[in-house]
mmCIF file of C-alpha atoms and ligand atoms in Angstrom:
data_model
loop_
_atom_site.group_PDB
_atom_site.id
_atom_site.type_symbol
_atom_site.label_atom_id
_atom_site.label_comp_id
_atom_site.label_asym_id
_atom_site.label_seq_id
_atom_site.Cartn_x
_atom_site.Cartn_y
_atom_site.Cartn_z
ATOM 1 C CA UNK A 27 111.296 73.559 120.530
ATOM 2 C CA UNK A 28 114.035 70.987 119.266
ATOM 3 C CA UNK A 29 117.452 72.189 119.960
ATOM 4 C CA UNK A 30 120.230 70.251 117.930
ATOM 5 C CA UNK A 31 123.639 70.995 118.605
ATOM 6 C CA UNK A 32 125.670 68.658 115.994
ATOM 7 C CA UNK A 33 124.545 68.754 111.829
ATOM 8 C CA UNK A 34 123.980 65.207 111.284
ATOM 9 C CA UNK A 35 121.254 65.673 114.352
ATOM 10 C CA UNK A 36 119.955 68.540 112.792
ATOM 11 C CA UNK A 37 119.447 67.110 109.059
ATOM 12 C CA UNK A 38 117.721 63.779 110.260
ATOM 13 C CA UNK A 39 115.395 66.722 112.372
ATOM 14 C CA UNK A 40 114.720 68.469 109.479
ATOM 15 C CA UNK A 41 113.979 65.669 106.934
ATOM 16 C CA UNK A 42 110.272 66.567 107.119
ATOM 17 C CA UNK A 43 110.265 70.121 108.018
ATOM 18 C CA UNK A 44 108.231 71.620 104.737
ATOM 19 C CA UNK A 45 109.634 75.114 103.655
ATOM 20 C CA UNK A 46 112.260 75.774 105.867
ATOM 21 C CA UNK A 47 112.770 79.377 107.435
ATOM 22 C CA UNK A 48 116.616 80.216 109.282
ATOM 23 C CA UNK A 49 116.981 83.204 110.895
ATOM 24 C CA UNK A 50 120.572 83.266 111.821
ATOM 25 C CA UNK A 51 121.410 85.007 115.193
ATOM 26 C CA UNK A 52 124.524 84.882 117.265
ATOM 27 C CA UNK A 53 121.972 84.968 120.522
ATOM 28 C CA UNK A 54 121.530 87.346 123.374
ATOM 29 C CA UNK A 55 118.385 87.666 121.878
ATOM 30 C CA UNK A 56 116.113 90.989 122.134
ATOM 31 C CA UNK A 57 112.968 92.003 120.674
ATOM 32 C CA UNK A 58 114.404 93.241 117.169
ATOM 33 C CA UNK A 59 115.264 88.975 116.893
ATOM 34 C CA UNK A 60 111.782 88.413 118.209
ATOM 35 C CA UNK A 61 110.369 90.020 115.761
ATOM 36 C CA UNK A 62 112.443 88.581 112.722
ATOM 37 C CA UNK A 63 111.543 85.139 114.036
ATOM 38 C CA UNK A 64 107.782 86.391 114.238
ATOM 39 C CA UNK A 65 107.855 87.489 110.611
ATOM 40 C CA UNK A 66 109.990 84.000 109.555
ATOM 41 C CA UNK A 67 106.665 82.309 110.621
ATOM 42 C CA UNK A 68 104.892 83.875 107.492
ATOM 43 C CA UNK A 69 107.475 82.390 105.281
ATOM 44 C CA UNK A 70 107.114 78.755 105.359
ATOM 45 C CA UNK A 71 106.127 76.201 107.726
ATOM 46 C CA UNK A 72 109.876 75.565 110.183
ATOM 47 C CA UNK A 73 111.405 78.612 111.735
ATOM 48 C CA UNK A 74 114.676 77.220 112.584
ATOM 49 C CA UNK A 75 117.349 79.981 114.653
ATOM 50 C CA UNK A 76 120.914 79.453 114.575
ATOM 51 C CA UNK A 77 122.795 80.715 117.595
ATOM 52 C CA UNK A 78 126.458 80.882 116.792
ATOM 53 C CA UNK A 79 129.313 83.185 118.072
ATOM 54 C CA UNK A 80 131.039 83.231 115.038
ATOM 55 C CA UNK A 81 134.850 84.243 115.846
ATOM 56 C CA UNK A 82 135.845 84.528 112.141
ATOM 57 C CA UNK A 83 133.610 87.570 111.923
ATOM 58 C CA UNK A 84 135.393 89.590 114.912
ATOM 59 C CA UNK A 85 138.953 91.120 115.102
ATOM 60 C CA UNK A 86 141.540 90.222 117.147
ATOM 61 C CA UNK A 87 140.631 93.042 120.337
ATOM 62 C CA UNK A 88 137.047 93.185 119.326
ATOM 63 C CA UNK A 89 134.069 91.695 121.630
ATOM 64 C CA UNK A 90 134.001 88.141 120.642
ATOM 65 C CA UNK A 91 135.165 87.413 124.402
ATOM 66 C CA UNK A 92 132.875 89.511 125.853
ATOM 67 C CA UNK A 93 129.903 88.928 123.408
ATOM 68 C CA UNK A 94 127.008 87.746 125.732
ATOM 69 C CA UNK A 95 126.370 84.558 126.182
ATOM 70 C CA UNK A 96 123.010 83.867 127.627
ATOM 71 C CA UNK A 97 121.539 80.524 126.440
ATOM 72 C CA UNK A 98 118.635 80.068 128.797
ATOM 73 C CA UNK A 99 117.242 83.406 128.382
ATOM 74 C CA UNK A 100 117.578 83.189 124.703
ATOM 75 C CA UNK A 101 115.913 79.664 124.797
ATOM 76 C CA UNK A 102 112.711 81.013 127.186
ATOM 77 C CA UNK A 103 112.583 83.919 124.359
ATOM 78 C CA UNK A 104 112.493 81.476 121.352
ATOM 79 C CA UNK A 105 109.692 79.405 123.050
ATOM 80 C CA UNK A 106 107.718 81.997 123.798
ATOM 81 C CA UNK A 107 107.888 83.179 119.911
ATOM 82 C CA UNK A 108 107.025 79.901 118.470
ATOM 83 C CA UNK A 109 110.330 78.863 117.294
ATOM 84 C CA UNK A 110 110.416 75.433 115.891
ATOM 85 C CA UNK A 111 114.513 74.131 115.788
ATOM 86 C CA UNK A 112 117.106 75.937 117.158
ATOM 87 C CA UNK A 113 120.876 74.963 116.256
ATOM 88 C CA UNK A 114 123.431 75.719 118.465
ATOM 89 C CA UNK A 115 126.805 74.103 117.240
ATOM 90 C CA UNK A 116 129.813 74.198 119.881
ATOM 91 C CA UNK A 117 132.935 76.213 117.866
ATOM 92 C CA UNK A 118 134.386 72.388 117.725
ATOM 93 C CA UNK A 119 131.026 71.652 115.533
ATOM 94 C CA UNK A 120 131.083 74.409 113.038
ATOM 95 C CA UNK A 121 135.029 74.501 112.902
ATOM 96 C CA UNK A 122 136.191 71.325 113.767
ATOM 97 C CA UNK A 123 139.521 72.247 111.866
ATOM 98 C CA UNK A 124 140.346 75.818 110.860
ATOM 99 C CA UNK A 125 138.557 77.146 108.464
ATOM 100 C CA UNK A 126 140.575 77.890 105.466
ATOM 101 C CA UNK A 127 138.019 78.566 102.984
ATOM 102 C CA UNK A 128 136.395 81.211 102.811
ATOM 103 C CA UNK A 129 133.561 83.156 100.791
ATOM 104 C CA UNK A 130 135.153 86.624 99.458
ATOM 105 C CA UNK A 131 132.997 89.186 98.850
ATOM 106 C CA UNK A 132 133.658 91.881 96.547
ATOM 107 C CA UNK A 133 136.081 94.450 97.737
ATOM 108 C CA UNK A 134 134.093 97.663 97.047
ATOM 109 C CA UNK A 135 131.251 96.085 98.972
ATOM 110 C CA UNK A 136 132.989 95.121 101.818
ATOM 111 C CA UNK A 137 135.917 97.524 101.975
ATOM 112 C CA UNK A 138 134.033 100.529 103.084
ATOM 113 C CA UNK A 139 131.941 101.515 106.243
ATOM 114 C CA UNK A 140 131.487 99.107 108.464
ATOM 115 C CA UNK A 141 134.126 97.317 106.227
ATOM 116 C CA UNK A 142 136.330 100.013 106.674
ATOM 117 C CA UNK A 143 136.513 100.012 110.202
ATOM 118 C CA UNK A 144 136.198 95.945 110.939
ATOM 119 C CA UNK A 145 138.825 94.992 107.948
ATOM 120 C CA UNK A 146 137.948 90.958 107.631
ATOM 121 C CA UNK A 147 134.214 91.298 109.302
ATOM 122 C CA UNK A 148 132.007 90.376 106.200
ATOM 123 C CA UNK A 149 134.187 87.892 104.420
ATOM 124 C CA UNK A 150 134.132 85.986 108.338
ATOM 125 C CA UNK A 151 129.945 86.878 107.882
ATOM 126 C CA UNK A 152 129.653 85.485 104.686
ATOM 127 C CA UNK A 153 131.285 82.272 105.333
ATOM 128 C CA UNK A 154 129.763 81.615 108.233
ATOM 129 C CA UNK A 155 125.989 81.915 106.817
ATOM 130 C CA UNK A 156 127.347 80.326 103.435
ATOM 131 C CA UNK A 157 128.055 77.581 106.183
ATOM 132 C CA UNK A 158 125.030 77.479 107.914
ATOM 133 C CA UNK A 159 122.955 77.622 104.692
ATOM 134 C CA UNK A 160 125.079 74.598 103.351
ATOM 135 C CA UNK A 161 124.359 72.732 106.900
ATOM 136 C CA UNK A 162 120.228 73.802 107.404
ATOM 137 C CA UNK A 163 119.377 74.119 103.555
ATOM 138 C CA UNK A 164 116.634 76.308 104.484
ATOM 139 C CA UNK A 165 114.319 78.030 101.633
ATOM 140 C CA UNK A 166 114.614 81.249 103.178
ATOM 141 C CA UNK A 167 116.545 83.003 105.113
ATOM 142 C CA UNK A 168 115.667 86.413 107.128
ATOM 143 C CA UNK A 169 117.767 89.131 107.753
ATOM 144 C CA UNK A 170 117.347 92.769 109.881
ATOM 145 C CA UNK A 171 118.491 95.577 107.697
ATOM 146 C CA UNK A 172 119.679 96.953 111.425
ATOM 147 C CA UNK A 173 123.092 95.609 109.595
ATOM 148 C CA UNK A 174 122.497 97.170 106.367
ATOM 149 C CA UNK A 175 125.723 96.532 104.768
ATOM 150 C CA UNK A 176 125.491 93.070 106.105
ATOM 151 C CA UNK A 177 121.857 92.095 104.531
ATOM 152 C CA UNK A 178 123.667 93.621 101.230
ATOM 153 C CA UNK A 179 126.534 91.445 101.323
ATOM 154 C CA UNK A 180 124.281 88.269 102.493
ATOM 155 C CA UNK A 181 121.517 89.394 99.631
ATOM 156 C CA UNK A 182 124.179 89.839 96.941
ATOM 157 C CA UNK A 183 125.992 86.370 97.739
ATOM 158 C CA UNK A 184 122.498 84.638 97.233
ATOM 159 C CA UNK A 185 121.996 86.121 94.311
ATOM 160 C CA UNK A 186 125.341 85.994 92.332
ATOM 161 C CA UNK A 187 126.249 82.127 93.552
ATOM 162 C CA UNK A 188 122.244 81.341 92.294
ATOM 163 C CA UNK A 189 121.489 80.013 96.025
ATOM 164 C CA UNK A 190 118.270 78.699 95.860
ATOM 165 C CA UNK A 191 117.392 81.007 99.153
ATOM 166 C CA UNK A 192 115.126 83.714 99.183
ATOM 167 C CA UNK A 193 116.172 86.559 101.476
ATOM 168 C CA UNK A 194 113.870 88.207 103.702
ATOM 169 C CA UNK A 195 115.513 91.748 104.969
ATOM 170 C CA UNK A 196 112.626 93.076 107.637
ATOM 171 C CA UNK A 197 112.929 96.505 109.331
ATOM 172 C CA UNK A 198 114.919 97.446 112.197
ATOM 173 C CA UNK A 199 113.007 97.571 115.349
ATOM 174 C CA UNK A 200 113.566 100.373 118.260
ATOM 175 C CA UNK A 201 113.461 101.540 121.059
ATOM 176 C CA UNK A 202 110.436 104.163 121.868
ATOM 177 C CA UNK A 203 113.034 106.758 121.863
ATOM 178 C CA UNK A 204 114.207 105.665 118.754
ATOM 179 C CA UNK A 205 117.807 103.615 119.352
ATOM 180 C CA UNK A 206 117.750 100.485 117.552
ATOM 181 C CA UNK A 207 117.687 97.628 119.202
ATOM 182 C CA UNK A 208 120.784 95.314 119.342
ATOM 183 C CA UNK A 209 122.946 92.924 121.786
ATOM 184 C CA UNK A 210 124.972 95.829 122.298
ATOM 185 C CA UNK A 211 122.792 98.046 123.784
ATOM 186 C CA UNK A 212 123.370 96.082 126.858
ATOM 187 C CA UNK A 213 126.998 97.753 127.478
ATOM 188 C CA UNK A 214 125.957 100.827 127.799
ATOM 189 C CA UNK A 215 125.699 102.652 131.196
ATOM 190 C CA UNK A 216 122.738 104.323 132.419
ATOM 191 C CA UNK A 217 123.933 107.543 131.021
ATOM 192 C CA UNK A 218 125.281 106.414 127.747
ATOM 193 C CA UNK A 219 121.751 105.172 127.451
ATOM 194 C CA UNK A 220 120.059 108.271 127.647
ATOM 195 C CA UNK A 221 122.049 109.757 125.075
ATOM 196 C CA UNK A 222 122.771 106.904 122.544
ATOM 197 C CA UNK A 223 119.371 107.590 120.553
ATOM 198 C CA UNK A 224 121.218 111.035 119.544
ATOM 199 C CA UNK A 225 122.827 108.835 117.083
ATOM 200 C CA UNK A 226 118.932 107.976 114.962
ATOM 201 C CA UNK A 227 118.224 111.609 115.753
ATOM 202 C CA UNK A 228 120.594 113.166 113.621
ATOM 203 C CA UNK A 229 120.142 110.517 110.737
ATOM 204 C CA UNK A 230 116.239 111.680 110.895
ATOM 205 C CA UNK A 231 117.515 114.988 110.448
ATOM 206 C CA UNK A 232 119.597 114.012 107.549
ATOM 207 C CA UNK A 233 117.154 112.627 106.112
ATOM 208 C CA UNK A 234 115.044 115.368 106.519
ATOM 209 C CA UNK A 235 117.163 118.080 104.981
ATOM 210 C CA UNK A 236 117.386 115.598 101.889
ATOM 211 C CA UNK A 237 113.540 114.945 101.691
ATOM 212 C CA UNK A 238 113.478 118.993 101.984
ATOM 213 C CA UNK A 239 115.783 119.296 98.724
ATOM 214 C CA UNK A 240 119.579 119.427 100.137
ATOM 215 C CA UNK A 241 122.025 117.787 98.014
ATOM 216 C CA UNK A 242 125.060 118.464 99.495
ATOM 217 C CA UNK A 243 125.765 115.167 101.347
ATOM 218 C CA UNK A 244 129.266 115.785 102.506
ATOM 219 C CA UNK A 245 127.656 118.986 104.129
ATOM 220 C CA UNK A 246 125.334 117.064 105.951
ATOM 221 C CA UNK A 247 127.721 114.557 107.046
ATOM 222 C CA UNK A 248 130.168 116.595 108.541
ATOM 223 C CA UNK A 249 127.422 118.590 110.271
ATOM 224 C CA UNK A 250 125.835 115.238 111.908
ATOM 225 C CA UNK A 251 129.720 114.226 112.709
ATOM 226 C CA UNK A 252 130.542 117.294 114.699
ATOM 227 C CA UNK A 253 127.143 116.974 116.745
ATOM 228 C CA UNK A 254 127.813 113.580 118.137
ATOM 229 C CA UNK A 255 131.532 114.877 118.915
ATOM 230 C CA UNK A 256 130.479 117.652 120.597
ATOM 231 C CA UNK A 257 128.112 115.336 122.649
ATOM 232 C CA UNK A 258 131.266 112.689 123.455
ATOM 233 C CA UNK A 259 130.813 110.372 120.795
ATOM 234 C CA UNK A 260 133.620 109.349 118.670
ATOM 235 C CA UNK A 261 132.429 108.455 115.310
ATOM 236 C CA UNK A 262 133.590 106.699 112.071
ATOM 237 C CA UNK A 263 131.151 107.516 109.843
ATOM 238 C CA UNK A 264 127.998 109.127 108.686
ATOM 239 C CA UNK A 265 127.368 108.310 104.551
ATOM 240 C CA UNK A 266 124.864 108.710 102.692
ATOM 241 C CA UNK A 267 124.969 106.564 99.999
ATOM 242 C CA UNK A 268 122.374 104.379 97.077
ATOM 243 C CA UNK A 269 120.766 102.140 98.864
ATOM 244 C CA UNK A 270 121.595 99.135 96.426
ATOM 245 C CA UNK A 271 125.619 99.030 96.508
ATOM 246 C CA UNK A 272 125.916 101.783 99.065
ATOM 247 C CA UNK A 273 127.912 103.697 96.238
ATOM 248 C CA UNK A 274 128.325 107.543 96.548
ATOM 249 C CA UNK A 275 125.246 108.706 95.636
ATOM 250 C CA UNK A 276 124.264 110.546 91.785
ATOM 251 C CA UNK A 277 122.057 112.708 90.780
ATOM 252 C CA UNK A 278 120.262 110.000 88.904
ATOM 253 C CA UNK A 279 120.144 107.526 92.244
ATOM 254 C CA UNK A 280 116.220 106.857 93.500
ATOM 255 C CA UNK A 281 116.926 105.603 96.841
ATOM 256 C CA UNK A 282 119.427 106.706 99.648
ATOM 257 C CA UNK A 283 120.386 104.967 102.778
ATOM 258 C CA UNK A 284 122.234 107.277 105.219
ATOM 259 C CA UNK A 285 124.393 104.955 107.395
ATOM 260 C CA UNK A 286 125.902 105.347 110.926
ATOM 261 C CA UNK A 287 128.463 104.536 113.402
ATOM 262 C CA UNK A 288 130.032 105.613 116.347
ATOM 263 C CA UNK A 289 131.578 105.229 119.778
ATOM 264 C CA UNK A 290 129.652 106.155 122.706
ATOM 265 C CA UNK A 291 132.157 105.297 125.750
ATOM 266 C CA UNK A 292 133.232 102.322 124.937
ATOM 267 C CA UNK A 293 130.186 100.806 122.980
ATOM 268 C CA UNK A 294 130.423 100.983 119.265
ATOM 269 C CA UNK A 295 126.700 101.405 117.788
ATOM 270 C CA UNK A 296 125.431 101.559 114.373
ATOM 271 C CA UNK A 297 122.252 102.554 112.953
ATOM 272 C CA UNK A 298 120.857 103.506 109.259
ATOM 273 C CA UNK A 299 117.689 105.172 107.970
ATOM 274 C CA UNK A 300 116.427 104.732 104.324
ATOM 275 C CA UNK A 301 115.312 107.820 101.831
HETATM 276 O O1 PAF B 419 123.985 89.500 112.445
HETATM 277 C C1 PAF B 419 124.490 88.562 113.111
HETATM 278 O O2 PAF B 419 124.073 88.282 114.219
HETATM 279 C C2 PAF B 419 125.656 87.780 112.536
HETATM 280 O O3 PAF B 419 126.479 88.588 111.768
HETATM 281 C C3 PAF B 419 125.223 86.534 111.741
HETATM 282 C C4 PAF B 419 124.416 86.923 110.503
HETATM 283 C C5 PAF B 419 124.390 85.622 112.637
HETATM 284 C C6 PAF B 419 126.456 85.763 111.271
HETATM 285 O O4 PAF B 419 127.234 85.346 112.329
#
């Protein structure tokens, strides 16, 4: 594997790289990554990985100290998958002044949800990969819909701006008990762990009751709410909501995504489930 760390390295590198693949990751890399690198392989003929921790996309008194940093690891885990480039810029690479421009994505995309709760997360997202697909000019990039609002926002921005990038959005992998895999996983303590896959429990019985004819959302949300408060979790939401804008859902809509998030100790998770 060829690891670049500046962009004028990286471009010469990829000047005969064929179709190029990015799957953008901010690294402490587990199996769900794996297995979006594995599946960038079937796209074209590079699989390039980006590992950046992107402070625009955290809040002041959010993780982006704490967000694990483990290089070598992540570097024996991209070997072993096959990866062919990996780009890991130094903050002084990628924002070698501040960045003041920045890619604004609509409000009633962005403002909800996660969006809600992390005011400033996806326009700091969406620059970033804007960035890195102005630096890698890959042909496709690959996305986990484990950040379902994300892929949206990242999906949508392709689209509307007419980026010559096709997006790849590929399942969310889990746990065998069910909790979806993700860097954060990591924080929580033995007994957090046990009960964190409460949280994809109660969105497969959400879905259920829907798939079994129940139409009162709020109902259900409220009802999956008090359950993970009543188990210690704090949580900020529980939606169900069309699966293509995340809009409150119609009678008319034909697919649903029921999204969730919520504090367990001190380790915010999020999870979603498609209808
Ligand atoms: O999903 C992530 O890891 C990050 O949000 C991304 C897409 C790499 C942008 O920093």
């Amino acid at each position: 594997m060829k690891i670049h760390e500046t962009i004028a390295g990286l471009r010469t590198g990829l000047k005969s790289a064929g179709r190029v693949v990015l799957v953008p990751t901010m690294g402490n890399l587990h199996d769900g990554h794996i297995s979006l690198m594995r599946q960038a392989h079937e796209h074209g003929d590079t699989v390039l990985v980006s590992i950046f921790v992107n402070r625009l996309q955290f809040r002041p008194g959010e993780d982006f100290e704490k967000y694990p940093r483990t290089f070598d690891a992540d570097c024996e885990r991209l070997i072993a998958a096959g990866v062919d480039v990996l780009f890991f810029p130094a903050e002084s690479e990628m924002y070698p002044t501040p960045q003041r421009y920045f890619i604004e994505p609509p409000a009633e995309l962005i403002n909800i949800l996660e969006g809600e709760f992390r005011p400033g997360h996806f326009r700091g997202v969406a620059t970033v990969v804007q960035k890195l697909f102005n630096i890698t000019q890959p042909q496709v990039a690959v996305f986990g819909k484990k950040d379902y609002q994300q892929m949206l926002v990242l999906s949508n921005m392709a689209r509307e701006l007419a980026l010559p990038i096709e997006i790849v959005a590929t399942d969310t992998v889990r746990a065998t008990d069910g909790l979806a895999l993700s860097s954060r996983n990591g924080f929580l303590s033995p007994t957090e762990r046990v009960e964190a896959p409460r949280l994809h429990r109660l969105l497969k019985a959400t879905r259920y009751a829907i798939l079994a004819g129940e139409r009162d959302y709020s109902r259900l949300e409220s009802q999956a709410m008090v359950e993970l408060r009543a188990h210690g979790w704090i949580p900020d939401y529980i939606a169900v909501r069309e699966k293509t804008g995340l809009k409150l859902p119609t009678a008319h809509d034909s697919g649903l995504v029921i999204l969730g998030a919520a504090l367990l100790g001190s380790t915010r998770l999020i999870d979603n489930l498609e209808v």
